[in-house]
Short mmCIF file of C-alpha atoms and ligand atoms in Angstrom, two decimals:
data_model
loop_
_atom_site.label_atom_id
_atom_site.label_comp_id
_atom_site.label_asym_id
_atom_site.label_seq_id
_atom_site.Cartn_x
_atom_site.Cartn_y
_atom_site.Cartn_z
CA UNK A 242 -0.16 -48.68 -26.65
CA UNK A 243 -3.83 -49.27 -25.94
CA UNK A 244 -7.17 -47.59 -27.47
CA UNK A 245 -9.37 -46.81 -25.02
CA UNK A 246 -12.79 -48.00 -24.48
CA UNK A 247 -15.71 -46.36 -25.51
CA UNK A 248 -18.74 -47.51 -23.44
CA UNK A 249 -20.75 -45.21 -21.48
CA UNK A 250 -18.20 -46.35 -18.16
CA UNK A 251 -15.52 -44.77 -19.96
CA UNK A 252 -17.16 -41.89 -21.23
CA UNK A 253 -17.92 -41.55 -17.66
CA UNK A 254 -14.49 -42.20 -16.42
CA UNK A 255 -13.27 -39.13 -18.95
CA UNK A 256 -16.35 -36.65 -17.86
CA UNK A 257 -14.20 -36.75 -14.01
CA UNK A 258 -10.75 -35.05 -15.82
CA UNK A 259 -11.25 -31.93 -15.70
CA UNK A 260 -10.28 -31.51 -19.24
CA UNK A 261 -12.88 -33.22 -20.18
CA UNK A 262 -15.47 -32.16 -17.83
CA UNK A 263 -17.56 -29.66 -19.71
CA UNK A 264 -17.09 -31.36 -23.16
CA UNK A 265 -20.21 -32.06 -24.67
CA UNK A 266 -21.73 -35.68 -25.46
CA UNK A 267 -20.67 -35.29 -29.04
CA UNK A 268 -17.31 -34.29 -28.57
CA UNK A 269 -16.43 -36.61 -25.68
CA UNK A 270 -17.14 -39.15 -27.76
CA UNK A 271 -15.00 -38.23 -30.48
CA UNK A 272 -11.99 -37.51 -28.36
CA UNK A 273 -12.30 -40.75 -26.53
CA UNK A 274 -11.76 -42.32 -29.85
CA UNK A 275 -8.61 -40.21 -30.80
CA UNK A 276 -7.22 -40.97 -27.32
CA UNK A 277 -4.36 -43.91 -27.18
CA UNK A 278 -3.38 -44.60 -23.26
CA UNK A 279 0.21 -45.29 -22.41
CA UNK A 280 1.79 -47.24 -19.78
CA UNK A 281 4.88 -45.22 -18.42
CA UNK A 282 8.04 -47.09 -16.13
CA UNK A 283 9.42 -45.00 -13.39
CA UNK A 284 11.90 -42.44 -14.39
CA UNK A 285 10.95 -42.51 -17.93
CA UNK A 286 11.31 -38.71 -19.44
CA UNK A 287 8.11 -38.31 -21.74
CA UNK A 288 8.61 -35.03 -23.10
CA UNK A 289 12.45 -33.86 -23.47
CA UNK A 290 12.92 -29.69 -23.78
CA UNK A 291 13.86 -28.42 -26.68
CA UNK A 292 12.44 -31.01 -29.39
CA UNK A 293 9.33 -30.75 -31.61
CA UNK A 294 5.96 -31.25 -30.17
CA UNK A 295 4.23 -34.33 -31.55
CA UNK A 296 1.34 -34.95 -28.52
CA UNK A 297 -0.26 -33.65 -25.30
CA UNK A 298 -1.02 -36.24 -22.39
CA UNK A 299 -3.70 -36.14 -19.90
CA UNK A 300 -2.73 -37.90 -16.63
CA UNK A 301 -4.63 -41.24 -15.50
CA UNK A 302 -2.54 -42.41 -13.02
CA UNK A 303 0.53 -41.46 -11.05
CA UNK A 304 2.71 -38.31 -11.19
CA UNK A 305 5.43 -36.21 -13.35
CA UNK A 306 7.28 -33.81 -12.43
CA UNK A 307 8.17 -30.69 -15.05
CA UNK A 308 11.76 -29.66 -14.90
CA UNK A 309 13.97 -26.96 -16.84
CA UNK A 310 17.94 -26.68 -16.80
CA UNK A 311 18.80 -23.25 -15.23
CA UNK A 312 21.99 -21.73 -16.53
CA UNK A 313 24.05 -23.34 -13.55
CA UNK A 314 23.28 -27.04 -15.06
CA UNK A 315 20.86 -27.49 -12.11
CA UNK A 316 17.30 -29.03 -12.22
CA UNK A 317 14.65 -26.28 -11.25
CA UNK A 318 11.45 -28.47 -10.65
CA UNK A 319 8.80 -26.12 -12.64
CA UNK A 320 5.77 -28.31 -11.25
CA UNK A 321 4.54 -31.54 -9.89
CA UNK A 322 1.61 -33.17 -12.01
CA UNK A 323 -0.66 -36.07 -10.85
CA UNK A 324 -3.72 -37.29 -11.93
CA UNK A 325 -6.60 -35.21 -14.17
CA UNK A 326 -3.72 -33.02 -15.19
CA UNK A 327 -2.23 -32.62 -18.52
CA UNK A 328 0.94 -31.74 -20.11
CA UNK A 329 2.25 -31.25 -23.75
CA UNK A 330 0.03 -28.59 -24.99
CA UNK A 331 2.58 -25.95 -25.02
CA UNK A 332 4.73 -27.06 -28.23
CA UNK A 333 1.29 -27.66 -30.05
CA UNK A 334 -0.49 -24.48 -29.72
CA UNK A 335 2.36 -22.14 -30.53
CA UNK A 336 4.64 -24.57 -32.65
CA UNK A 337 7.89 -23.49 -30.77
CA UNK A 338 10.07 -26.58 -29.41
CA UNK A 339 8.93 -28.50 -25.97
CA UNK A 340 9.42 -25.86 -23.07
CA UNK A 341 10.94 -28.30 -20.50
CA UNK A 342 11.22 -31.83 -19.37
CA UNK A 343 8.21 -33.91 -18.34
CA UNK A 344 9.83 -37.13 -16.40
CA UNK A 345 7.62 -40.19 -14.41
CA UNK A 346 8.37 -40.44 -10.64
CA UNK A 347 6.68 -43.06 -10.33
CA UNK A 348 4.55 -45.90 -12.85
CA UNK A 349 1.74 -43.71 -14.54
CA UNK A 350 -1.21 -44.07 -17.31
CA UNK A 351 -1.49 -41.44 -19.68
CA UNK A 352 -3.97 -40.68 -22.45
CA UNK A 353 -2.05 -38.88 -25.94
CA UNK A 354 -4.02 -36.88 -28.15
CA UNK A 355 -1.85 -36.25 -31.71
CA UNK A 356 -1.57 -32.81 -32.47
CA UNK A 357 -3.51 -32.38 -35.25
CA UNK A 358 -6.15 -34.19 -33.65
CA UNK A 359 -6.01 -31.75 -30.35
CA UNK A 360 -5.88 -28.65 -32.45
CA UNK A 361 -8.98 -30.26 -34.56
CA UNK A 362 -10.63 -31.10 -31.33
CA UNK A 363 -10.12 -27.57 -29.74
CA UNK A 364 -11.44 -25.63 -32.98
CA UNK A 365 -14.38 -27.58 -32.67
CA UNK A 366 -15.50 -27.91 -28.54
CA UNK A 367 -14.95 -24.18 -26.99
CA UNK A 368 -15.52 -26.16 -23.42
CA UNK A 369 -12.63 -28.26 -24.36
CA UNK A 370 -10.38 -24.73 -25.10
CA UNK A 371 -11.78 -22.86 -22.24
CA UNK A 372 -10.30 -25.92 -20.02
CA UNK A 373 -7.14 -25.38 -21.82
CA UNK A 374 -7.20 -21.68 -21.34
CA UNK A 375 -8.15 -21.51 -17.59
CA UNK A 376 -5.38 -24.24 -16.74
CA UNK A 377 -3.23 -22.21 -18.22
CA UNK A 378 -3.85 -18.74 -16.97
CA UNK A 379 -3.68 -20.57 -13.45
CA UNK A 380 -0.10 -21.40 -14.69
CA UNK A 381 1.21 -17.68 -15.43
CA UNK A 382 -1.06 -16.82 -12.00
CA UNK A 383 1.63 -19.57 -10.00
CA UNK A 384 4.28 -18.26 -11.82
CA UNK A 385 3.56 -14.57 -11.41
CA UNK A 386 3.18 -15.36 -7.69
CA UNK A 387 6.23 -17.26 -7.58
CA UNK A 388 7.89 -13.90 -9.48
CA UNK A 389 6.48 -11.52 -6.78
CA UNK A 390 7.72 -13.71 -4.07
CA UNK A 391 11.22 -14.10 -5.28
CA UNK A 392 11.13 -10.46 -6.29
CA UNK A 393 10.92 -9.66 -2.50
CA UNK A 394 13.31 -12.08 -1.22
CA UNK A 395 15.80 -10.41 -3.47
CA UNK A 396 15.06 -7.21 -2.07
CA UNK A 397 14.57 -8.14 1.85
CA UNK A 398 18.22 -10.25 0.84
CA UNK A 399 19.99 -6.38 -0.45
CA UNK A 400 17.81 -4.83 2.24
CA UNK A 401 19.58 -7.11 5.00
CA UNK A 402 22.61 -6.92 3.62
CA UNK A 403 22.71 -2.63 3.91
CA UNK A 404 21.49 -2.70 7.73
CA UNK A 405 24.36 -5.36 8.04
CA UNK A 406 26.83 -2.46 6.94
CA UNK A 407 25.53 0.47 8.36
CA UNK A 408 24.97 -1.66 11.73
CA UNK A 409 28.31 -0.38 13.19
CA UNK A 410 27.28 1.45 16.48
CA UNK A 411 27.72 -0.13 19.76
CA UNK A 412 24.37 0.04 21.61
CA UNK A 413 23.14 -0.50 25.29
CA UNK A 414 22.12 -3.50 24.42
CA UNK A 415 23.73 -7.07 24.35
CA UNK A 416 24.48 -8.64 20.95
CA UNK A 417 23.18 -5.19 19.09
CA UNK A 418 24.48 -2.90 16.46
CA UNK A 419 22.67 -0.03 15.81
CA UNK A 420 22.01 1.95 12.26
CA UNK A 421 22.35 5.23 11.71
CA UNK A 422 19.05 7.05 11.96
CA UNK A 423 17.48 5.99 8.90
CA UNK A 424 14.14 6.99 6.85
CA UNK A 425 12.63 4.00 4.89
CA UNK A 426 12.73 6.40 1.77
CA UNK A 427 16.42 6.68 1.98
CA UNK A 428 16.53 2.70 2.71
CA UNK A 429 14.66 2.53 -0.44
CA UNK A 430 17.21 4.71 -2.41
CA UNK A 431 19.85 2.61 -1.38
CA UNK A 432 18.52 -0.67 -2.27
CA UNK A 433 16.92 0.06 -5.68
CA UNK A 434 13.16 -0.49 -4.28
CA UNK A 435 10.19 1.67 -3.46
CA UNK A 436 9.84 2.91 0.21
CA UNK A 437 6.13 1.04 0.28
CA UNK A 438 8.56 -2.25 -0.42
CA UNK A 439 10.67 -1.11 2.07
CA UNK A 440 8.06 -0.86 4.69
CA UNK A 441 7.05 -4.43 3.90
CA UNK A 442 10.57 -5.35 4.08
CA UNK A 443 10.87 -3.97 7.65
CA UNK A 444 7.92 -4.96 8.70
CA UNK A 445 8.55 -8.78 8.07
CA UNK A 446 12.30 -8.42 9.61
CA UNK A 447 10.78 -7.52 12.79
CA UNK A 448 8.18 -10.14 12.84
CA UNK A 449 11.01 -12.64 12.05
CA UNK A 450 13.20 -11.20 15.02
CA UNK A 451 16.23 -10.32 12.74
CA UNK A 452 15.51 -6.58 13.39
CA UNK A 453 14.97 -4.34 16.31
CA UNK A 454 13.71 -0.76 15.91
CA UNK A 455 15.05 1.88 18.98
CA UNK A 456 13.34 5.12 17.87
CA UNK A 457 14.65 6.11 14.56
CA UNK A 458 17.49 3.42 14.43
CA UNK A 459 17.57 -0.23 13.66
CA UNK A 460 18.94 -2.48 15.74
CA UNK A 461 21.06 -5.71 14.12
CA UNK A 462 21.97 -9.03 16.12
CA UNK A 463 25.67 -8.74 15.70
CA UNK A 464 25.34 -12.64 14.97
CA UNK A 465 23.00 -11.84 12.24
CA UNK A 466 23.83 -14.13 9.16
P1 CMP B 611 5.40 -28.37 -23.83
O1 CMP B 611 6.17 -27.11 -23.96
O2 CMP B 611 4.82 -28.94 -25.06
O3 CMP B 611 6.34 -29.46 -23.15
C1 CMP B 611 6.71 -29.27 -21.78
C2 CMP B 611 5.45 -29.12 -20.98
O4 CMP B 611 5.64 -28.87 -19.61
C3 CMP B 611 4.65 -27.90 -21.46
O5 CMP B 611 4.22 -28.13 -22.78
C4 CMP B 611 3.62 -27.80 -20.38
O6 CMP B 611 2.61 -28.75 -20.56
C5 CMP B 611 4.43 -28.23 -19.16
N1 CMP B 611 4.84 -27.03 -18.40
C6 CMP B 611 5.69 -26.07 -18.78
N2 CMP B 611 5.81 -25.13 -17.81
C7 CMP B 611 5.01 -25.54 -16.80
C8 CMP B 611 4.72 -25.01 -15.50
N3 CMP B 611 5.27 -23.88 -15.07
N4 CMP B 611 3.85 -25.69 -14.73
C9 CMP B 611 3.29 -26.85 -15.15
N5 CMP B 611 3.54 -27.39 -16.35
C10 CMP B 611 4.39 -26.74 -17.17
#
């Protein structure tokens, strides 16, 4: 465990983490002196899920990656950290137990901050809070991206699926079953979605070449997956 400096250089050296960016001169210099770096192996887990919060880490050097068990006992990788980032905070602002893993890939420096001394520090800086608060609405922004995008592979998945069933006719062309005629609205009725989702659905099935439209029918590659 090593206190870090506090000379102008590594005042400096803080000012370029973002965290730390907008912090005054007062307050930098006050966290800098609550900050203890730490010197992490390779595949050491530095935050285990479902324990007590005790510290947050900023990231000097190297990378992390954040992982959760799903229910199937496999490891979904939540996110990949690397330098200027920071970790931890979760368990300390809203008491509950640490929210997932935080593991080393590879050697990395981090800087801990206790938690009483990072709940001290973010009563009294605001820039050091708003940091906090934008990093983490760009967190629930990724995730509700990640939400919407799994939300409409689900639905192009059941979407697929129903054109592969109703795809029975034999058509003029080669390697082709066709659908009955079919509105998007009833599509939409079937699956459990809107028919503006539906449209979308369509739409990128035909730009991916896994559907063929023949007036009002839909056209399936018989080898269709
Ligand atoms: P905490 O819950 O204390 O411990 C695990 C940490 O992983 C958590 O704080 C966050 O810092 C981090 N974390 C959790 N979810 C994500 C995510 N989706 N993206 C990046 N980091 C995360």
């Amino acid at each position: 465990m090593i206190t870090i400096r506090r000379d102008k250089e590594a005042l400096d050296s803080l000012r370029t983490i973002p965290l730390f960016a907008g912090v005054g001169d007062d307050d930098i210099e006050s966290i800098a002196e609550l900050l203890i770096e730490r010197r992490i192996p390779r595949g050491y887990t530095i935050v285990e899920e479902g324990l007590a919060g005790d510290y947050m880490y900023v990231i000097l050097e190297g990378e992390v990656k954040v992982t959760k068990l799903s229910g199937d006992g496999r490891e979904k990788i939540l996110g990949l950290l690397g330098p200027g980032d920071f970790f931890g905070e979760m368990s300390l602002l809203d008491n509950a137990v640490r929210s997932a893993n935080v593991t080393s890939l590879v050697e990395t420096r981090i800087l801990a901050l206790s938690r009483s001394d990072f709940l001290k520090e973010l009563r009294h800086s605001p820039d050091l809070a708003m940091a906090v608060i934008q990093e983490l609405t760009h967190r629930v922004r990724q995730m509700d991206e990640q939400a919407s995008s799994l939300s409409f592979q689900r639905v192009k998945e059941r979407a697929q699926g129903l054109l592969r069933r109703l795809a029975k006719h034999e058509t003029s062309v080669v390697d082709r079953q066709a659908t009955p005629v079919l509105t998007h609205q009833q599509i939409a009725d079937m699956i459990g979605t809107s028919r503006e989702t539906v449209t979308r659905v369509v739409k990128r099935l035909k730009d991916e070449g896994w559907l063929e439209q023949q007036g009002k029918q839909y056209l399936v590659r018989v080898d269709n997956e």
